[in-house]
PDB file of C-alpha atoms in Angstrom:
ATOM      1  CA  UNK A   1       2.619 -18.285 -29.943  1.00 41.00           C
ATOM      2  CA  UNK A   2      -0.256 -19.072 -27.610  1.00 42.00           C
ATOM      3  CA  UNK A   3      -0.893 -17.289 -24.326  1.00 41.00           C
ATOM      4  CA  UNK A   4      -0.164 -20.538 -22.467  1.00 43.00           C
ATOM      5  CA  UNK A   5       3.229 -20.760 -24.122  1.00 41.00           C
ATOM      6  CA  UNK A   6       4.082 -17.149 -23.314  1.00 43.00           C
ATOM      7  CA  UNK A   7       3.191 -17.305 -19.638  1.00 46.00           C
ATOM      8  CA  UNK A   8       5.304 -18.892 -16.963  1.00 45.00           C
ATOM      9  CA  UNK A   9       3.905 -21.457 -14.511  1.00 45.00           C
ATOM     10  CA  UNK A  10       3.844 -18.690 -11.867  1.00 47.00           C
ATOM     11  CA  UNK A  11       1.097 -16.903 -13.803  1.00 47.00           C
ATOM     12  CA  UNK A  12      -1.229 -19.859 -13.326  1.00 47.00           C
ATOM     13  CA  UNK A  13      -0.756 -20.247  -9.605  1.00 65.00           C
ATOM     14  CA  UNK A  14      -3.813 -19.540  -7.518  1.00 81.00           C
ATOM     15  CA  UNK A  15      -4.373 -16.209  -5.832  1.00 85.00           C
ATOM     16  CA  UNK A  16      -3.627 -15.998  -2.080  1.00 87.00           C
ATOM     17  CA  UNK A  17      -5.973 -17.746   0.321  1.00 90.00           C
ATOM     18  CA  UNK A  18      -6.080 -14.550   2.365  1.00 97.00           C
ATOM     19  CA  UNK A  19      -6.068 -10.856   1.503  1.00 98.00           C
ATOM     20  CA  UNK A  20      -5.441  -8.178   4.103  1.00 98.00           C
ATOM     21  CA  UNK A  21      -5.164  -4.452   4.680  1.00 98.00           C
ATOM     22  CA  UNK A  22      -3.412  -2.801   7.606  1.00 98.00           C
ATOM     23  CA  UNK A  23      -4.791   0.718   7.909  1.00 98.00           C
ATOM     24  CA  UNK A  24      -2.609   3.539   9.185  1.00 97.00           C
ATOM     25  CA  UNK A  25      -2.219   7.218   8.315  1.00 94.00           C
ATOM     26  CA  UNK A  26       1.547   7.088   8.761  1.00 90.00           C
ATOM     27  CA  UNK A  27       4.280   7.811  11.307  1.00 92.00           C
ATOM     28  CA  UNK A  28       3.546   4.482  12.993  1.00 94.00           C
ATOM     29  CA  UNK A  29       6.430   2.224  11.894  1.00 93.00           C
ATOM     30  CA  UNK A  30       4.509   0.832   8.921  1.00 95.00           C
ATOM     31  CA  UNK A  31       7.673   0.510   6.795  1.00 93.00           C
ATOM     32  CA  UNK A  32       9.181  -1.566   9.581  1.00 93.00           C
ATOM     33  CA  UNK A  33       6.027  -3.636   9.967  1.00 96.00           C
ATOM     34  CA  UNK A  34       5.863  -4.379   6.238  1.00 96.00           C
ATOM     35  CA  UNK A  35       9.458  -5.559   6.347  1.00 94.00           C
ATOM     36  CA  UNK A  36       8.722  -7.822   9.302  1.00 95.00           C
ATOM     37  CA  UNK A  37       5.661  -9.383   7.656  1.00 97.00           C
ATOM     38  CA  UNK A  38       7.581  -9.943   4.424  1.00 97.00           C
ATOM     39  CA  UNK A  39      10.088 -12.006   6.375  1.00 95.00           C
ATOM     40  CA  UNK A  40       7.475 -14.772   6.386  1.00 97.00           C
ATOM     41  CA  UNK A  41       7.908 -16.822   3.200  1.00 96.00           C
ATOM     42  CA  UNK A  42       4.143 -17.104   2.630  1.00 97.00           C
ATOM     43  CA  UNK A  43       3.369 -13.379   2.982  1.00 98.00           C
ATOM     44  CA  UNK A  44       3.516 -10.564   0.435  1.00 98.00           C
ATOM     45  CA  UNK A  45       2.992  -7.205   2.130  1.00 98.00           C
ATOM     46  CA  UNK A  46       3.202  -4.077  -0.033  1.00 97.00           C
ATOM     47  CA  UNK A  47       3.765  -0.675   1.548  1.00 97.00           C
ATOM     48  CA  UNK A  48       1.524   1.926  -0.067  1.00 93.00           C
ATOM     49  CA  UNK A  49       2.835   1.873  -3.655  1.00 91.00           C
ATOM     50  CA  UNK A  50      -0.159   4.017  -4.632  1.00 81.00           C
ATOM     51  CA  UNK A  51       1.515   6.989  -2.955  1.00 81.00           C
ATOM     52  CA  UNK A  52       4.746   6.393  -4.875  1.00 82.00           C
ATOM     53  CA  UNK A  53       2.789   6.069  -8.117  1.00 83.00           C
ATOM     54  CA  UNK A  54       1.053   9.400  -7.511  1.00 78.00           C
ATOM     55  CA  UNK A  55       4.213  11.186  -6.359  1.00 78.00           C
ATOM     56  CA  UNK A  56       6.479   9.921  -9.150  1.00 85.00           C
ATOM     57  CA  UNK A  57       4.085   9.891 -12.118  1.00 87.00           C
ATOM     58  CA  UNK A  58       1.303  12.297 -11.182  1.00 82.00           C
ATOM     59  CA  UNK A  59      -1.243   9.620 -12.035  1.00 84.00           C
ATOM     60  CA  UNK A  60      -4.441   9.826  -9.939  1.00 85.00           C
ATOM     61  CA  UNK A  61      -4.851   7.306  -7.151  1.00 85.00           C
ATOM     62  CA  UNK A  62      -6.724   4.166  -8.203  1.00 90.00           C
ATOM     63  CA  UNK A  63      -9.748   2.874  -6.332  1.00 93.00           C
ATOM     64  CA  UNK A  64      -8.806   0.816  -3.268  1.00 96.00           C
ATOM     65  CA  UNK A  65     -10.836  -2.232  -4.322  1.00 96.00           C
ATOM     66  CA  UNK A  66      -9.140  -2.208  -7.735  1.00 95.00           C
ATOM     67  CA  UNK A  67      -5.802  -1.856  -5.976  1.00 95.00           C
ATOM     68  CA  UNK A  68      -6.531  -4.884  -3.799  1.00 96.00           C
ATOM     69  CA  UNK A  69      -7.325  -6.884  -6.961  1.00 95.00           C
ATOM     70  CA  UNK A  70      -3.828  -5.962  -8.193  1.00 94.00           C
ATOM     71  CA  UNK A  71      -2.364  -7.053  -4.853  1.00 96.00           C
ATOM     72  CA  UNK A  72      -4.185 -10.380  -5.143  1.00 96.00           C
ATOM     73  CA  UNK A  73      -2.825 -10.907  -8.641  1.00 95.00           C
ATOM     74  CA  UNK A  74       0.714  -9.957  -7.597  1.00 95.00           C
ATOM     75  CA  UNK A  75       0.407 -12.318  -4.636  1.00 96.00           C
ATOM     76  CA  UNK A  76      -0.114 -15.480  -6.662  1.00 95.00           C
ATOM     77  CA  UNK A  77       1.893 -18.236  -5.048  1.00 94.00           C
ATOM     78  CA  UNK A  78       1.633 -16.687  -1.562  1.00 96.00           C
ATOM     79  CA  UNK A  79      -0.869 -17.757   1.066  1.00 97.00           C
ATOM     80  CA  UNK A  80      -1.512 -14.182   2.242  1.00 97.00           C
ATOM     81  CA  UNK A  81      -1.084 -10.905   0.375  1.00 98.00           C
ATOM     82  CA  UNK A  82      -1.991  -7.387   1.321  1.00 98.00           C
ATOM     83  CA  UNK A  83      -0.946  -3.829   2.012  1.00 98.00           C
ATOM     84  CA  UNK A  84       0.200  -1.784   4.974  1.00 98.00           C
ATOM     85  CA  UNK A  85      -0.595   1.964   5.009  1.00 96.00           C
ATOM     86  CA  UNK A  86      -2.027   2.107   1.482  1.00 95.00           C
ATOM     87  CA  UNK A  87      -5.776   1.556   1.966  1.00 97.00           C
ATOM     88  CA  UNK A  88      -8.323   3.983   3.407  1.00 96.00           C
ATOM     89  CA  UNK A  89     -10.454   2.893   6.359  1.00 98.00           C
ATOM     90  CA  UNK A  90     -13.539   3.953   4.397  1.00 97.00           C
ATOM     91  CA  UNK A  91     -12.776   1.293   1.752  1.00 98.00           C
ATOM     92  CA  UNK A  92     -12.768  -1.653   4.162  1.00 98.00           C
ATOM     93  CA  UNK A  93     -16.551  -2.319   4.076  1.00 98.00           C
ATOM     94  CA  UNK A  94     -16.471  -2.646   0.266  1.00 98.00           C
ATOM     95  CA  UNK A  95     -13.556  -5.064   0.482  1.00 98.00           C
ATOM     96  CA  UNK A  96     -15.382  -7.162   3.044  1.00 97.00           C
ATOM     97  CA  UNK A  97     -18.448  -7.184   0.802  1.00 97.00           C
ATOM     98  CA  UNK A  98     -16.380  -8.406  -2.153  1.00 96.00           C
ATOM     99  CA  UNK A  99     -14.105 -10.976  -0.511  1.00 96.00           C
ATOM    100  CA  UNK A 100     -15.993 -11.918   2.644  1.00 96.00           C
ATOM    101  CA  UNK A 101     -14.027 -13.866   5.240  1.00 94.00           C
ATOM    102  CA  UNK A 102     -11.144 -14.236   2.806  1.00 96.00           C
ATOM    103  CA  UNK A 103     -10.311 -10.595   3.593  1.00 98.00           C
ATOM    104  CA  UNK A 104      -9.022  -9.392   6.969  1.00 98.00           C
ATOM    105  CA  UNK A 105      -8.226  -5.898   8.187  1.00 98.00           C
ATOM    106  CA  UNK A 106      -6.551  -4.276  11.169  1.00 98.00           C
ATOM    107  CA  UNK A 107      -5.260  -0.827  12.093  1.00 98.00           C
ATOM    108  CA  UNK A 108      -1.999   0.344  13.646  1.00 98.00           C
ATOM    109  CA  UNK A 109      -2.080   3.311  16.015  1.00 98.00           C
ATOM    110  CA  UNK A 110       0.478   5.242  18.040  1.00 96.00           C
ATOM    111  CA  UNK A 111       0.411   7.790  20.840  1.00 96.00           C
ATOM    112  CA  UNK A 112      -0.902  10.940  19.093  1.00 97.00           C
ATOM    113  CA  UNK A 113       1.705  13.419  20.353  1.00 97.00           C
ATOM    114  CA  UNK A 114       4.973  11.678  19.300  1.00 95.00           C
ATOM    115  CA  UNK A 115       3.186  10.657  16.109  1.00 96.00           C
ATOM    116  CA  UNK A 116       2.336  14.271  15.270  1.00 96.00           C
ATOM    117  CA  UNK A 117       5.912  15.237  16.143  1.00 95.00           C
ATOM    118  CA  UNK A 118       7.197  12.670  13.618  1.00 92.00           C
ATOM    119  CA  UNK A 119       4.848  13.955  10.906  1.00 93.00           C
ATOM    120  CA  UNK A 120       5.829  17.566  11.640  1.00 94.00           C
ATOM    121  CA  UNK A 121       9.531  16.731  11.461  1.00 92.00           C
ATOM    122  CA  UNK A 122       9.087  14.947   8.131  1.00 89.00           C
ATOM    123  CA  UNK A 123       7.028  17.789   6.672  1.00 90.00           C
ATOM    124  CA  UNK A 124       9.730  20.296   7.568  1.00 90.00           C
ATOM    125  CA  UNK A 125      12.263  18.156   5.714  1.00 89.00           C
ATOM    126  CA  UNK A 126      10.179  17.494   2.591  1.00 86.00           C
ATOM    127  CA  UNK A 127       8.276  20.786   2.475  1.00 85.00           C
ATOM    128  CA  UNK A 128       4.573  21.373   3.089  1.00 80.00           C
ATOM    129  CA  UNK A 129       3.891  21.437  -0.664  1.00 75.00           C
ATOM    130  CA  UNK A 130       4.611  17.694  -0.811  1.00 74.00           C
ATOM    131  CA  UNK A 131       1.263  16.979   0.887  1.00 79.00           C
ATOM    132  CA  UNK A 132      -1.002  18.987  -1.464  1.00 78.00           C
ATOM    133  CA  UNK A 133      -3.444  19.975   1.272  1.00 88.00           C
ATOM    134  CA  UNK A 134      -6.712  21.842   0.841  1.00 89.00           C
ATOM    135  CA  UNK A 135      -5.949  24.887   2.986  1.00 88.00           C
ATOM    136  CA  UNK A 136      -9.357  26.450   2.329  1.00 91.00           C
ATOM    137  CA  UNK A 137     -10.981  23.377   3.861  1.00 93.00           C
ATOM    138  CA  UNK A 138      -8.648  23.530   6.873  1.00 93.00           C
ATOM    139  CA  UNK A 139      -9.626  27.163   7.485  1.00 93.00           C
ATOM    140  CA  UNK A 140     -13.282  26.162   7.377  1.00 93.00           C
ATOM    141  CA  UNK A 141     -12.956  23.290   9.859  1.00 93.00           C
ATOM    142  CA  UNK A 142     -10.680  25.094  12.302  1.00 94.00           C
ATOM    143  CA  UNK A 143     -12.302  25.306  15.752  1.00 92.00           C
ATOM    144  CA  UNK A 144     -13.589  28.751  16.682  1.00 92.00           C
ATOM    145  CA  UNK A 145     -10.900  29.206  19.306  1.00 94.00           C
ATOM    146  CA  UNK A 146      -8.304  28.835  16.535  1.00 95.00           C
ATOM    147  CA  UNK A 147      -9.630  31.716  14.425  1.00 93.00           C
ATOM    148  CA  UNK A 148      -6.137  33.242  14.515  1.00 95.00           C
ATOM    149  CA  UNK A 149      -4.772  30.471  12.264  1.00 94.00           C
ATOM    150  CA  UNK A 150      -3.708  31.869   8.902  1.00 89.00           C
ATOM    151  CA  UNK A 151      -0.225  30.897   7.666  1.00 93.00           C
ATOM    152  CA  UNK A 152       0.640  27.745   5.744  1.00 92.00           C
ATOM    153  CA  UNK A 153       2.681  26.594   8.731  1.00 94.00           C
ATOM    154  CA  UNK A 154      -0.293  27.011  11.069  1.00 95.00           C
ATOM    155  CA  UNK A 155      -2.683  25.257   8.704  1.00 94.00           C
ATOM    156  CA  UNK A 156      -0.373  22.330   8.099  1.00 94.00           C
ATOM    157  CA  UNK A 157       0.053  21.823  11.816  1.00 96.00           C
ATOM    158  CA  UNK A 158      -3.728  21.879  12.213  1.00 96.00           C
ATOM    159  CA  UNK A 159      -3.892  19.139   9.580  1.00 95.00           C
ATOM    160  CA  UNK A 160      -1.325  17.102  11.522  1.00 96.00           C
ATOM    161  CA  UNK A 161      -3.149  17.658  14.819  1.00 97.00           C
ATOM    162  CA  UNK A 162      -6.443  16.452  13.294  1.00 97.00           C
ATOM    163  CA  UNK A 163      -4.964  13.212  11.925  1.00 97.00           C
ATOM    164  CA  UNK A 164      -5.264  11.243  15.215  1.00 98.00           C
ATOM    165  CA  UNK A 165      -9.042  11.672  14.932  1.00 98.00           C
ATOM    166  CA  UNK A 166      -8.880   9.018  12.200  1.00 98.00           C
ATOM    167  CA  UNK A 167      -9.007   6.484  15.024  1.00 98.00           C
ATOM    168  CA  UNK A 168     -12.777   7.063  15.021  1.00 98.00           C
ATOM    169  CA  UNK A 169     -12.852   5.308  11.630  1.00 98.00           C
ATOM    170  CA  UNK A 170     -10.001   2.898  12.357  1.00 98.00           C
ATOM    171  CA  UNK A 171     -11.822   1.385  15.320  1.00 98.00           C
ATOM    172  CA  UNK A 172     -14.457   0.168  12.823  1.00 97.00           C
ATOM    173  CA  UNK A 173     -11.806  -1.534  10.650  1.00 97.00           C
ATOM    174  CA  UNK A 174     -10.793  -4.343  12.985  1.00 97.00           C
ATOM    175  CA  UNK A 175      -8.401  -4.866  15.885  1.00 98.00           C
ATOM    176  CA  UNK A 176      -6.263  -1.874  16.847  1.00 98.00           C
ATOM    177  CA  UNK A 177      -2.572  -2.658  17.344  1.00 98.00           C
ATOM    178  CA  UNK A 178      -0.352  -0.247  19.256  1.00 97.00           C
ATOM    179  CA  UNK A 179       2.889   0.544  17.434  1.00 95.00           C
ATOM    180  CA  UNK A 180       4.665   0.738  20.761  1.00 93.00           C
ATOM    181  CA  UNK A 181       3.689  -2.870  21.542  1.00 94.00           C
ATOM    182  CA  UNK A 182       4.322  -4.258  18.053  1.00 95.00           C
ATOM    183  CA  UNK A 183       7.869  -2.897  18.006  1.00 91.00           C
ATOM    184  CA  UNK A 184       8.672  -4.373  21.411  1.00 90.00           C
ATOM    185  CA  UNK A 185       6.715  -7.630  21.656  1.00 93.00           C
ATOM    186  CA  UNK A 186       7.267 -10.450  19.182  1.00 93.00           C
ATOM    187  CA  UNK A 187       4.078 -12.173  20.325  1.00 95.00           C
ATOM    188  CA  UNK A 188       2.055  -9.108  19.347  1.00 97.00           C
ATOM    189  CA  UNK A 189       3.465  -9.352  15.811  1.00 97.00           C
ATOM    190  CA  UNK A 190       2.613 -13.053  15.743  1.00 97.00           C
ATOM    191  CA  UNK A 191      -0.926 -12.221  16.831  1.00 98.00           C
ATOM    192  CA  UNK A 192      -1.270  -9.683  14.029  1.00 98.00           C
ATOM    193  CA  UNK A 193      -0.065 -12.219  11.471  1.00 98.00           C
ATOM    194  CA  UNK A 194      -2.504 -14.821  12.760  1.00 98.00           C
ATOM    195  CA  UNK A 195      -5.310 -12.302  12.489  1.00 98.00           C
ATOM    196  CA  UNK A 196      -4.631 -11.145   8.920  1.00 98.00           C
ATOM    197  CA  UNK A 197      -4.073 -14.734   7.752  1.00 98.00           C
ATOM    198  CA  UNK A 198      -7.257 -16.054   9.330  1.00 97.00           C
ATOM    199  CA  UNK A 199      -5.243 -18.157  11.744  1.00 97.00           C
ATOM    200  CA  UNK A 200      -3.431 -19.981   8.945  1.00 97.00           C
ATOM    201  CA  UNK A 201       0.077 -18.527   9.402  1.00 98.00           C
ATOM    202  CA  UNK A 202       2.496 -17.959  12.245  1.00 97.00           C
ATOM    203  CA  UNK A 203       6.133 -16.968  12.490  1.00 96.00           C
ATOM    204  CA  UNK A 204       8.883 -19.387  13.254  1.00 90.00           C
ATOM    205  CA  UNK A 205      10.331 -17.900  16.477  1.00 81.00           C
ATOM    206  CA  UNK A 206      13.860 -17.954  15.089  1.00 90.00           C
ATOM    207  CA  UNK A 207      12.840 -15.980  12.006  1.00 90.00           C
ATOM    208  CA  UNK A 208      11.095 -13.344  14.076  1.00 91.00           C
ATOM    209  CA  UNK A 209      14.070 -13.062  16.425  1.00 90.00           C
ATOM    210  CA  UNK A 210      16.388 -12.433  13.490  1.00 89.00           C
ATOM    211  CA  UNK A 211      14.095  -9.733  12.083  1.00 88.00           C
ATOM    212  CA  UNK A 212      13.873  -7.940  15.415  1.00 85.00           C
ATOM    213  CA  UNK A 213      17.608  -8.211  16.039  1.00 82.00           C
ATOM    214  CA  UNK A 214      18.564  -6.611  12.718  1.00 79.00           C
ATOM    215  CA  UNK A 215      16.149  -3.672  12.948  1.00 72.00           C
ATOM    216  CA  UNK A 216      16.491  -0.568  15.098  1.00 58.00           C
ATOM    217  CA  UNK A 217      12.771   0.174  15.231  1.00 56.00           C
ATOM    218  CA  UNK A 218      12.153  -2.301  18.023  1.00 46.00           C
ATOM    219  CA  UNK A 219      14.463  -0.245  20.236  1.00 44.00           C
ATOM    220  CA  UNK A 220      14.483   3.365  19.036  1.00 46.00           C
ATOM    221  CA  UNK A 221      10.781   3.447  18.205  1.00 49.00           C
ATOM    222  CA  UNK A 222       9.799   2.159  21.610  1.00 50.00           C
ATOM    223  CA  UNK A 223      12.103   4.605  23.377  1.00 49.00           C
ATOM    224  CA  UNK A 224      10.718   7.596  21.466  1.00 51.00           C
ATOM    225  CA  UNK A 225       7.124   6.515  21.939  1.00 50.00           C
ATOM    226  CA  UNK A 226       7.529   6.401  25.704  1.00 57.00           C
ATOM    227  CA  UNK A 227       8.182  10.153  25.924  1.00 87.00           C
ATOM    228  CA  UNK A 228       4.929  11.805  24.818  1.00 93.00           C
ATOM    229  CA  UNK A 229       5.011  14.477  27.516  1.00 93.00           C
ATOM    230  CA  UNK A 230       8.506  15.559  26.469  1.00 93.00           C
ATOM    231  CA  UNK A 231       7.383  15.675  22.840  1.00 93.00           C
ATOM    232  CA  UNK A 232       4.439  17.875  23.824  1.00 95.00           C
ATOM    233  CA  UNK A 233       6.648  20.262  25.799  1.00 94.00           C
ATOM    234  CA  UNK A 234       8.992  20.677  22.821  1.00 94.00           C
ATOM    235  CA  UNK A 235       6.177  22.161  20.747  1.00 96.00           C
ATOM    236  CA  UNK A 236       5.775  25.942  20.639  1.00 97.00           C
ATOM    237  CA  UNK A 237       2.909  27.574  22.514  1.00 97.00           C
ATOM    238  CA  UNK A 238       0.788  28.056  19.374  1.00 97.00           C
ATOM    239  CA  UNK A 239       1.270  24.377  18.483  1.00 97.00           C
ATOM    240  CA  UNK A 240       0.158  23.241  21.922  1.00 97.00           C
ATOM    241  CA  UNK A 241      -2.934  25.405  21.579  1.00 97.00           C
ATOM    242  CA  UNK A 242      -3.799  23.697  18.296  1.00 97.00           C
ATOM    243  CA  UNK A 243      -3.154  20.239  19.755  1.00 97.00           C
ATOM    244  CA  UNK A 244      -5.494  20.857  22.673  1.00 95.00           C
ATOM    245  CA  UNK A 245      -8.287  22.117  20.405  1.00 96.00           C
ATOM    246  CA  UNK A 246      -7.991  19.652  17.511  1.00 97.00           C
ATOM    247  CA  UNK A 247      -8.286  16.256  19.229  1.00 97.00           C
ATOM    248  CA  UNK A 248     -11.886  15.017  19.191  1.00 97.00           C
ATOM    249  CA  UNK A 249     -13.081  14.001  22.696  1.00 97.00           C
ATOM    250  CA  UNK A 250     -14.355  10.668  21.340  1.00 98.00           C
ATOM    251  CA  UNK A 251     -10.963   9.978  19.759  1.00 98.00           C
ATOM    252  CA  UNK A 252      -9.236  10.918  22.981  1.00 98.00           C
ATOM    253  CA  UNK A 253     -11.400   8.409  24.870  1.00 98.00           C
ATOM    254  CA  UNK A 254     -10.333   5.623  22.479  1.00 98.00           C
ATOM    255  CA  UNK A 255      -6.653   6.429  22.930  1.00 98.00           C
ATOM    256  CA  UNK A 256      -7.035   6.477  26.687  1.00 98.00           C
ATOM    257  CA  UNK A 257      -8.785   3.079  26.610  1.00 98.00           C
ATOM    258  CA  UNK A 258      -5.760   1.808  24.697  1.00 97.00           C
ATOM    259  CA  UNK A 259      -3.570   2.919  27.581  1.00 96.00           C
ATOM    260  CA  UNK A 260      -2.196   6.197  26.196  1.00 96.00           C
ATOM    261  CA  UNK A 261      -1.623   8.981  28.710  1.00 95.00           C
ATOM    262  CA  UNK A 262      -3.135  12.260  27.504  1.00 96.00           C
ATOM    263  CA  UNK A 263      -3.592  13.864  30.888  1.00 95.00           C
ATOM    264  CA  UNK A 264      -1.046  16.590  30.104  1.00 93.00           C
ATOM    265  CA  UNK A 265      -2.908  17.728  26.955  1.00 92.00           C
TER     266      UNK A 265
END
């Protein structure tokens, strides 16, 4: 039997007109966002399957450019295909070099304090071992005023407190979208879709209304994100000390330009 006879017509459909990556280090409603984008019939948005592959099989993570080639192949028949939360910011320049204007990227951010609180809560449920951190490296990069850090709990929290500094790389990726706005404003989601599709796609308002109405993130996520000061005050004294020392001043300036209040930190 020939290859042509074995394959279905789907296999010969063209790859998507647009490829995209939405960069995020987590705890920023990316599962919800992927679900929303997949509600558009011309969009295929994967949510970091590389992490599942590593966690479930132990197989090393594949190169991001190779991964995006797989996404493009899986997205045959769609007009836009991409990933949310599964591509590193450092890989974006290579993707732009390979696909040019066919590829679009953006980043999703969230107020650092509730975001760290979400990551800390998840880590306490799954166990710190799930993250396979380099604790020797964390001891080496700990600020001098945090020389007292020693336990696994302390070091993991330092890791969490350093994660918001990724915004220094994310700002180079493309437009920054606030999770708090995406989960509350349908027009912001439409703007994101227009960006990653090169202006080719938009949501039918009725479809977007139905997606928002059947998800809790648009309500609960927004409510939680509006209480950063309360989240900060719930942390123990040693955690607050780490938070104050770990946030890079340049990263803090970016968050404040985005409208996030960090005056209590």
